[in-house]
Coordinates of C-alpha atoms in Angstrom, one line a residue:
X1 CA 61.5 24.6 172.9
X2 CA 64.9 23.1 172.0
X3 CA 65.7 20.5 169.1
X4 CA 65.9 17.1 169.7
X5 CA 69.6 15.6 169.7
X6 CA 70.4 12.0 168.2
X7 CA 72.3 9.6 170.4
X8 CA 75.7 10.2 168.0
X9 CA 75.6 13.9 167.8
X10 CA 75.2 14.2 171.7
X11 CA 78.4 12.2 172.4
X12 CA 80.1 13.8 169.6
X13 CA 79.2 17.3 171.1
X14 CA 80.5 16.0 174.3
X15 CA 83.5 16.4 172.5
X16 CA 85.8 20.2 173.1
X17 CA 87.6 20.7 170.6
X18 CA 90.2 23.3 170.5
X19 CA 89.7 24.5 166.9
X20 CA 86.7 23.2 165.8
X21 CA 86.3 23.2 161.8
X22 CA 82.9 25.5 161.0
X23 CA 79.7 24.5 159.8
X24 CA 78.7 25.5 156.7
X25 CA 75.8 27.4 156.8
X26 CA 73.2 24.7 155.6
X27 CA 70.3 22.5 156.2
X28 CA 70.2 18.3 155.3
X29 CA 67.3 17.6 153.7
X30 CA 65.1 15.8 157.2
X31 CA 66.8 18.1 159.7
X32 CA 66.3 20.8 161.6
X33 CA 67.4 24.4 160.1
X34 CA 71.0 25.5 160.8
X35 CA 70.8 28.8 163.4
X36 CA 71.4 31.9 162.0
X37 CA 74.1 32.7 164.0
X38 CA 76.4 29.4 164.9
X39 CA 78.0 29.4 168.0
X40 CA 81.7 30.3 168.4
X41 CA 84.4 27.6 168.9
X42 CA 87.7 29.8 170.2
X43 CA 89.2 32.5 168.2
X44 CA 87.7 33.1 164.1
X45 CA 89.6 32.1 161.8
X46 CA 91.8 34.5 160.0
X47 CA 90.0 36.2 156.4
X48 CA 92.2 34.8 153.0
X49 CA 94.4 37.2 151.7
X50 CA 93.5 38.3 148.2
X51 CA 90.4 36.8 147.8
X52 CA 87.6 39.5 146.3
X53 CA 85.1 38.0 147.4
X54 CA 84.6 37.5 151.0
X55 CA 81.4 34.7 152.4
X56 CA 81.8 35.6 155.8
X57 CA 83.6 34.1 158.9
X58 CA 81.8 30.8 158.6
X59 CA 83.0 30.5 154.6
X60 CA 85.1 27.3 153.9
X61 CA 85.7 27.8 150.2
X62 CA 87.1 30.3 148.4
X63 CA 85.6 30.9 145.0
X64 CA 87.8 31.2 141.9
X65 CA 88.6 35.2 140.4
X66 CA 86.8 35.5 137.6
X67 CA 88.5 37.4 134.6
X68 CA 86.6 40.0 133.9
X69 CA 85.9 41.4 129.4
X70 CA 89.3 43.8 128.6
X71 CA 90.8 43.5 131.9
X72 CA 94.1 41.5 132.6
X73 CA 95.3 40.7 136.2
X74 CA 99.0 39.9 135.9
X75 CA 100.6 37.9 138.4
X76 CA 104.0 37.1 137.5
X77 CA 106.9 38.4 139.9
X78 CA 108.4 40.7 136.9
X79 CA 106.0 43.1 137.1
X80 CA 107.4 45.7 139.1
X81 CA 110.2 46.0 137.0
X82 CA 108.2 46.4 133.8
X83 CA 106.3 49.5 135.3
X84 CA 109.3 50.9 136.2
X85 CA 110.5 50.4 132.9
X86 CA 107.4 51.4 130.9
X87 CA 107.2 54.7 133.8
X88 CA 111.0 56.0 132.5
X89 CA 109.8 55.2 129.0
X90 CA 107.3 57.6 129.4
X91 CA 109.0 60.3 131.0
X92 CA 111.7 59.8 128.6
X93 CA 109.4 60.3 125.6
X94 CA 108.0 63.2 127.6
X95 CA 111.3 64.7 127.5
X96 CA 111.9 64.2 123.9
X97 CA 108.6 65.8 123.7
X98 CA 109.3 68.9 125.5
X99 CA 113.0 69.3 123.7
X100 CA 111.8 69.3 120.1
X101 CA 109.2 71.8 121.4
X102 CA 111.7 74.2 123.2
X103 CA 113.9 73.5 120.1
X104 CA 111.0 74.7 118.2
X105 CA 110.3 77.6 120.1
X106 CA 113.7 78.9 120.2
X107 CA 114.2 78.4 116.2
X108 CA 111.2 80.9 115.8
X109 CA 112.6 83.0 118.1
X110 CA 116.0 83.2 116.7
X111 CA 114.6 83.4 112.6
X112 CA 112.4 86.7 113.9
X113 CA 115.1 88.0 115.4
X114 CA 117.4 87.7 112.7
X115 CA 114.8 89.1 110.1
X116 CA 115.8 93.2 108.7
X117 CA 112.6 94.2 110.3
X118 CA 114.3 93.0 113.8
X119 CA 117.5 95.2 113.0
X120 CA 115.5 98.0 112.0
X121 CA 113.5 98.0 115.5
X122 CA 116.4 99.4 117.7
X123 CA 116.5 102.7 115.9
X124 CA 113.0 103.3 116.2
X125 CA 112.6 102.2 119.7
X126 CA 115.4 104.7 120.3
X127 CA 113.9 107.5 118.9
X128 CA 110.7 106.8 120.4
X129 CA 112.4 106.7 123.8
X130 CA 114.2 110.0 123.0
X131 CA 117.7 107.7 123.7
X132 CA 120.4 109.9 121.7
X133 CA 123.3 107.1 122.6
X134 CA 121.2 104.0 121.5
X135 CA 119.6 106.2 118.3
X136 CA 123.5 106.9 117.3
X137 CA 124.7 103.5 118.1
X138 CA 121.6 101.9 116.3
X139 CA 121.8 103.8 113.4
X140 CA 125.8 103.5 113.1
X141 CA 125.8 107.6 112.8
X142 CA 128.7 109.6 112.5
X143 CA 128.1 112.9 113.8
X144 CA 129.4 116.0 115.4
X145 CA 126.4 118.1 115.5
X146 CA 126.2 120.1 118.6
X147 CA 121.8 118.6 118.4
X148 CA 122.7 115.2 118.5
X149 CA 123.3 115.4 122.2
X150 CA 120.6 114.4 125.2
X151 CA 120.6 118.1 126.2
X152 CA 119.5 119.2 123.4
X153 CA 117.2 116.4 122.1
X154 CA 115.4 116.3 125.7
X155 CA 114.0 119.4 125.1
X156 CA 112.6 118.5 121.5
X157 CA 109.1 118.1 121.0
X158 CA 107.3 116.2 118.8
X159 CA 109.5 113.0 119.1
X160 CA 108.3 110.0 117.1
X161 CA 105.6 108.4 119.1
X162 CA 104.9 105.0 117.5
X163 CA 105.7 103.3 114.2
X164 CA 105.0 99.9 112.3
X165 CA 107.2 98.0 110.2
X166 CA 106.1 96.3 107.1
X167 CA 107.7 93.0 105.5
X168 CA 111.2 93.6 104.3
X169 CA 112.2 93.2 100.6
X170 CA 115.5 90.9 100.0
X171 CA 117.4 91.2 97.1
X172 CA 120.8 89.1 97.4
X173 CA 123.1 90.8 100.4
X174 CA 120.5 93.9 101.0
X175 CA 117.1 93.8 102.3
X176 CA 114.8 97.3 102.2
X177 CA 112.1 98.2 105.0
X178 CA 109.6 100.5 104.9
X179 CA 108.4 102.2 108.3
X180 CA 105.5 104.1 108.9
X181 CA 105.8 106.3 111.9
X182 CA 103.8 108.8 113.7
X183 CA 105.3 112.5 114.8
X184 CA 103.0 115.0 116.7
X185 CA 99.8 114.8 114.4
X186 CA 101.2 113.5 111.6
X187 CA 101.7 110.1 110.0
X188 CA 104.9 109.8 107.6
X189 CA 106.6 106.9 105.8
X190 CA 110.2 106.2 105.3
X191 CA 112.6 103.4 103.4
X192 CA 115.4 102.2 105.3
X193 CA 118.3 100.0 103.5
X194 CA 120.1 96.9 104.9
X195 CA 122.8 94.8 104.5
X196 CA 123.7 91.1 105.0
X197 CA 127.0 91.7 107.7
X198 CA 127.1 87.5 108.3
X199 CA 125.6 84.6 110.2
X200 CA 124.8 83.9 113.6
X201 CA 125.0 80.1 114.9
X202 CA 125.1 79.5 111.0
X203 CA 121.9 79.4 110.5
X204 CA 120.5 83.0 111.1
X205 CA 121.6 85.7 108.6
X206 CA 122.6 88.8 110.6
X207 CA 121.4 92.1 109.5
X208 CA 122.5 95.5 110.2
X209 CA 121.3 99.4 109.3
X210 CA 123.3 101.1 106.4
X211 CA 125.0 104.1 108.4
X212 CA 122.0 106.7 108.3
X213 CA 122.7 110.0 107.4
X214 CA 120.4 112.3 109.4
X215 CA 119.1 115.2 108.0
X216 CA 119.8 118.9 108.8
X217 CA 118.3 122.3 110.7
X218 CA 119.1 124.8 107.9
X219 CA 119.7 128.1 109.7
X220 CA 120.0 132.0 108.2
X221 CA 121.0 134.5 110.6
X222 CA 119.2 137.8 109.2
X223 CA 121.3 139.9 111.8
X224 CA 125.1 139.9 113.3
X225 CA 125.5 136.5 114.7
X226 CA 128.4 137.4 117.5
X227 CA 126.2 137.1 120.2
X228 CA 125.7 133.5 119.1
X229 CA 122.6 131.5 117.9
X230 CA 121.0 129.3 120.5
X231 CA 118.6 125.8 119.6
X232 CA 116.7 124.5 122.7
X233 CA 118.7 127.0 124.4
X234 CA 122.0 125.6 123.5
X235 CA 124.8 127.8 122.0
X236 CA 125.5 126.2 118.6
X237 CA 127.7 128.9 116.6
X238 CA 127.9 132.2 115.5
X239 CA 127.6 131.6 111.6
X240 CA 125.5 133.3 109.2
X241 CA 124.4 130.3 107.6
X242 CA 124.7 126.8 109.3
X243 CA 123.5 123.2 108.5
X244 CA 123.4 121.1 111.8
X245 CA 122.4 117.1 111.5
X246 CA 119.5 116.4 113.5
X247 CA 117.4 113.5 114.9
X248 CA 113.6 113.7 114.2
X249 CA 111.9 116.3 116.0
X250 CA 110.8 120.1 116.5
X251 CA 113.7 122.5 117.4
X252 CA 113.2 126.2 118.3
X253 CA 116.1 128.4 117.2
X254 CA 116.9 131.9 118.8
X255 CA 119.2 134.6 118.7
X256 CA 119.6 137.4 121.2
X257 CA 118.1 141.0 120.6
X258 CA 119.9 143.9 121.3
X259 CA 119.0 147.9 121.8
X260 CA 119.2 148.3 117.8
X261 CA 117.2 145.4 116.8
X262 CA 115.1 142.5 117.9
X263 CA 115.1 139.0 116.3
X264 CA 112.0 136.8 116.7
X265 CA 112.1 133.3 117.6
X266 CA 111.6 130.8 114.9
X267 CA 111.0 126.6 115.3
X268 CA 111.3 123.9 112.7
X269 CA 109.7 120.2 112.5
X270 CA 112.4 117.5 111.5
X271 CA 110.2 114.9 110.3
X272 CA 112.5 112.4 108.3
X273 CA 114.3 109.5 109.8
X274 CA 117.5 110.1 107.2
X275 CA 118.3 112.7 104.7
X276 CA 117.1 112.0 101.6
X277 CA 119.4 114.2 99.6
X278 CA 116.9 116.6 97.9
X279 CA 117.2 120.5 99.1
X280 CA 114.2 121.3 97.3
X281 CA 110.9 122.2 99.6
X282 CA 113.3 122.2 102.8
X283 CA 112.7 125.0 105.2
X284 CA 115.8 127.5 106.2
X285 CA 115.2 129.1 110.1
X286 CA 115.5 132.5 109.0
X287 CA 116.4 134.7 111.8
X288 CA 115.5 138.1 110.8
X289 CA 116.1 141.2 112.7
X290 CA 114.3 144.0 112.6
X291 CA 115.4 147.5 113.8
X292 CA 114.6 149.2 117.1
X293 CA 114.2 152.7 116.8
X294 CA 117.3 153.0 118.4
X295 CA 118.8 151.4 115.6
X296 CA 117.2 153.1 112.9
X297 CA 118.6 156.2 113.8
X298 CA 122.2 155.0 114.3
X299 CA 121.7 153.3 110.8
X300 CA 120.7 156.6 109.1
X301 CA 123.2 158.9 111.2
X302 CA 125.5 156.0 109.7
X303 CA 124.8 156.5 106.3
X304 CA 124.3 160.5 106.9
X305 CA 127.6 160.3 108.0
X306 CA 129.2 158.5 105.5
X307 CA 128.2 161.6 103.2
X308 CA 129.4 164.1 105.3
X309 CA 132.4 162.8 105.3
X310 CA 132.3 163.0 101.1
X311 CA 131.5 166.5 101.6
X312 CA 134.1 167.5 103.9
X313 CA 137.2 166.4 101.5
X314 CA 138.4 169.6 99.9
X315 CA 139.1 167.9 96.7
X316 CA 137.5 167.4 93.3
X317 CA 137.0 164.1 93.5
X318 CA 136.7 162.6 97.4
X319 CA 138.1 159.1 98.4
X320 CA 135.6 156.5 97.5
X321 CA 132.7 158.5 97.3
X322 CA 129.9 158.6 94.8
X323 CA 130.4 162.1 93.1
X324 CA 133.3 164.4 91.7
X325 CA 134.2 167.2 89.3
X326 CA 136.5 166.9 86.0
X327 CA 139.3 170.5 85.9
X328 CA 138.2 171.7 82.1
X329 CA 141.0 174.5 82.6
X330 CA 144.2 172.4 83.6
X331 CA 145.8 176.3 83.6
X332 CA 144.1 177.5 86.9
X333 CA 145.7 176.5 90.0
X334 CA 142.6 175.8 92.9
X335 CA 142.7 176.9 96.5
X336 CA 140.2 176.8 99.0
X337 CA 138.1 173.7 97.4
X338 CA 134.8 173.3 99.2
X339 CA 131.8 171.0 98.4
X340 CA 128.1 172.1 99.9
X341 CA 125.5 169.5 100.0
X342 CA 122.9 170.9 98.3
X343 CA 120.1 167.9 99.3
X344 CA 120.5 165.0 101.1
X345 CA 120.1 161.6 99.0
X346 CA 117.0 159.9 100.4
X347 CA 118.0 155.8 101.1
X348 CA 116.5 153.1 101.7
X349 CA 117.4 150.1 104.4
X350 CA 116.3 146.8 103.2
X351 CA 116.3 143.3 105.2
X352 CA 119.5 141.3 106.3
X353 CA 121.1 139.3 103.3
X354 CA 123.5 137.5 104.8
X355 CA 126.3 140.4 105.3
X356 CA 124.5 143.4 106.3
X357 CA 121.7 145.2 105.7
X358 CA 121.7 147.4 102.2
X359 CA 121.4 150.3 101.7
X360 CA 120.5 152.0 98.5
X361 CA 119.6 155.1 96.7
X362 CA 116.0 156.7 96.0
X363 CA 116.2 159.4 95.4
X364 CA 119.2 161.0 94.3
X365 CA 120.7 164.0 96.2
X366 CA 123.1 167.1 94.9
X367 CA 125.8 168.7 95.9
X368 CA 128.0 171.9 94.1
X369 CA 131.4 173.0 94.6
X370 CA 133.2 176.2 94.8
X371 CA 137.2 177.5 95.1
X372 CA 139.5 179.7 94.3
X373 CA 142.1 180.4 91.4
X374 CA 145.4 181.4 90.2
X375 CA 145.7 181.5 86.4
X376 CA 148.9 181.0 84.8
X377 CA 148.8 184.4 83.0
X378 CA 148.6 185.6 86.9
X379 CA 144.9 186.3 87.3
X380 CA 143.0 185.0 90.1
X381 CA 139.1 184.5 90.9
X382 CA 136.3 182.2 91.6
X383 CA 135.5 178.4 90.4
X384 CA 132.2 176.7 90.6
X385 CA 130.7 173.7 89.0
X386 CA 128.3 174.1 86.3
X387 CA 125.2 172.2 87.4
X388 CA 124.9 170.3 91.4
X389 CA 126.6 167.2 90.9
X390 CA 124.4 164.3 92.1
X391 CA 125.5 162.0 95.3
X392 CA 123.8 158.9 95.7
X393 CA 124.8 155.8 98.5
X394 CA 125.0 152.3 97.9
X395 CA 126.8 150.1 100.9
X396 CA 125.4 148.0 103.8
X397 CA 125.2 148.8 107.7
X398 CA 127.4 145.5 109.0
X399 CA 126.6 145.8 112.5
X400 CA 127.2 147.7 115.5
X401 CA 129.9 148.9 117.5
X402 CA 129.9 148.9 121.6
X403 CA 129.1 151.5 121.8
X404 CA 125.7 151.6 119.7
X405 CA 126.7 152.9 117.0
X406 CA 125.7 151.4 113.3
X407 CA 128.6 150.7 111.2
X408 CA 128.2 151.8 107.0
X409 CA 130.2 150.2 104.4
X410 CA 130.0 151.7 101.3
X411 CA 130.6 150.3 97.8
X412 CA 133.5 150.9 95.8
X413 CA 132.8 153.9 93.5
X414 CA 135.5 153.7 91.0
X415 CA 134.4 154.2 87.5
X416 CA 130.8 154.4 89.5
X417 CA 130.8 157.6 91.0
X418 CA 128.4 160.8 89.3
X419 CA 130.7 163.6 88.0
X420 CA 130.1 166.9 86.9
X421 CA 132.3 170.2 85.5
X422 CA 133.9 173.2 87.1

């Protein structure tokens, strides 16, 4: 069924226009309802630009933007430029940001740095890391000591293994630190002094270690020391008594044993990180050398030799030995003079004291003389003394020669010496 078309509208359809102008989509009251979809007149029209809100291709009005509660649309041709601007002054107040907290950062960097804990730190990381160079450089020492060398400390035990540092206490130009470190099983605490030595970047006071003064290995050789005494099998010396700086640390001292005696091994624990300056309490290495039976018997055949010899002098009174006789008849001229050792002294052979081992008497022994005579008056006879005359020793055996045999040195006997009467 189609519509019925008025005289007017027919002729006026009979019309082509090119570009027709849409119908809007709407009814007059008394005629017929619009179709749903109008016919197309050429090409549709193009969409406005801009517009949010879009009616369709048939739409002939475009309906005002409505500004919308907290929102502004700015349409002015500056804009661009004013987010460009506003974007730099964001990144430029991020920057500002970032500096002051870099600047921040690196401030608390510097002042830890700079504190006397922070100067104390290189010492003890160089100890823990067993570094003799940075140790000696950290700790400004001056030393010779043939154990501050990385031979030597590489093979010390019981290094310090870890340590903490407490707050430091300033007074003026010097600052104290206490450190508690750990050695081996132990736990031990030390006080370490500083001093002010400047500024850095004026701001930061720069502290540096007093020199430390490291403490010693005390060594007593209880035997000859010529073959020389080794620590962590390094040659340090020949001395009978030494006192060698050390670093922190156990060290095991030795000293050759020979066919006459053996010398046991001995160790000491360095456990300070300076020298304090008290001796009292300290442990000496006491390297004490006890006899083989070797040399026990050239140590007696030493001493019984020495006695011998006393014996053998054909004189009154031997050189430098312990016994003699006083002439009570100055008129009786003496040939033949002979001493006879009636008993052996019986000795005794005590440790090493730091020259030798002594020897000394217990139990005296005796010994009698006899020889002949020419009187004045021109008689002749026999001379003997009146009681034996005792003969003790007193000396040290020293050492021993190459070829094995001990060495006795006996005391001067003057004024000392047992005496007795023909």
């Amino acid at each position: 069924m189609t519509a019925p078309v008025s005289p007017d509208d027919a002729a006026e359809g009979a019309e082509q226009s090119p570009s027709p102008e849409p119908v809007a989509n709407q009814s007059e009251p008394g005629s017929w309802p619009a179709p749903t979809e109008p016919p197309q007149y050429g090409p549709p029209p193009e969409e406005p630009q801009g517009s949010p809100y879009e009616s369709g291709p048939q739409a002939t009005e475009q309906y005002p933007t409505q500004q919308l509660p907290g929102e502004q649309y700015e349409q002015t041709a500056d804009k661009p430029k004013r987010s460009r601007m506003l974007t730099w002054l964001i990144v430029g107040g991020a920057a500002i940001v970032v500096l002051i907290i870099a600047g921040a950062v690196w401030a608390s960097i510097e002042t830890a740095s700079h504190t006397p804990q922070a100067a104390v730190k290189p010492y003890l990381d160089a100890l823990v890391k067993g570094d003799v160079k940075a140790a000696v450089k950290a700790g400004n020492i001056d030393t010779r000591s043939p154990l501050v060398t990385q031979k030597v400390y590489s093979k010390t035990s019981q290094h310090v293994t870890g340590y903490s540092i407490e707050p430091a206490r300033t007074v003026g130009s010097e600052a104290t630190v206490t450190v508690k470190y750990r050695q081996g099983s132990s736990r031990y605490s030390e006080v370490l002094r500083l001093k002010n030595s400047g500024r850095d970047m004026l701001f930061f006071t720069r502290w540096r270690l007093e020199p430390i003064t490291l403490p010693t290995v005390k060594i007593a050789v209880g035997a000859p020391a010529a073959d020389g005494i080794t620590v962590n099998g390094a040659t340090v010396g020949a001395e009978s008594e030494m006192a060698l700086d050390a670093l922190p640390g156990r060290y095991d001292v030795s000293l050759p044993s020979t066919a006459n005696y053996t010398v046991a091994d001995k160790s000491t624990t360095i456990s300070e990180l300076k020298d304090s300056g008290d001796t009292s309490g300290k442990d000496v290495v006491a390297l004490e050398a006890t006899f083989t039976n070797a040399g026990q018997h050239a140590a007696n055949d030493a001493v019984n030799g020495w006695v011998g010899g006393c014996i053998a002098q054909p004189t009154l009174a031997p050189t430098g030995c312990s016994f003699y006789l006083n002439n009570t008849y100055p008129e009786l001229h003496l040939s033949n003079l002979k001493w006879t050792l009636a008993s052996a002294p019986v000795f005794d052979i005590g440790p090493w004291d730091g020259h030798g081992w002594p020897v000394t008497t217990t139990t005296d022994g005796s010994a009698t003389f006899l020889a002949d005579y020419t009187a004045d008056d021109g008689s002749s006879g026999i001379v003997f003394s009146e009681a034996p005359v005792p003969v003790q020793v007193d000396g040290e055996i020293t050492g021993f020669d190459k070829d094995g045999k001990a060495i006795f040195t006996s005391i001067d006997w003057s004024g000392k010496a047992s005496q007795g009467s023909a």
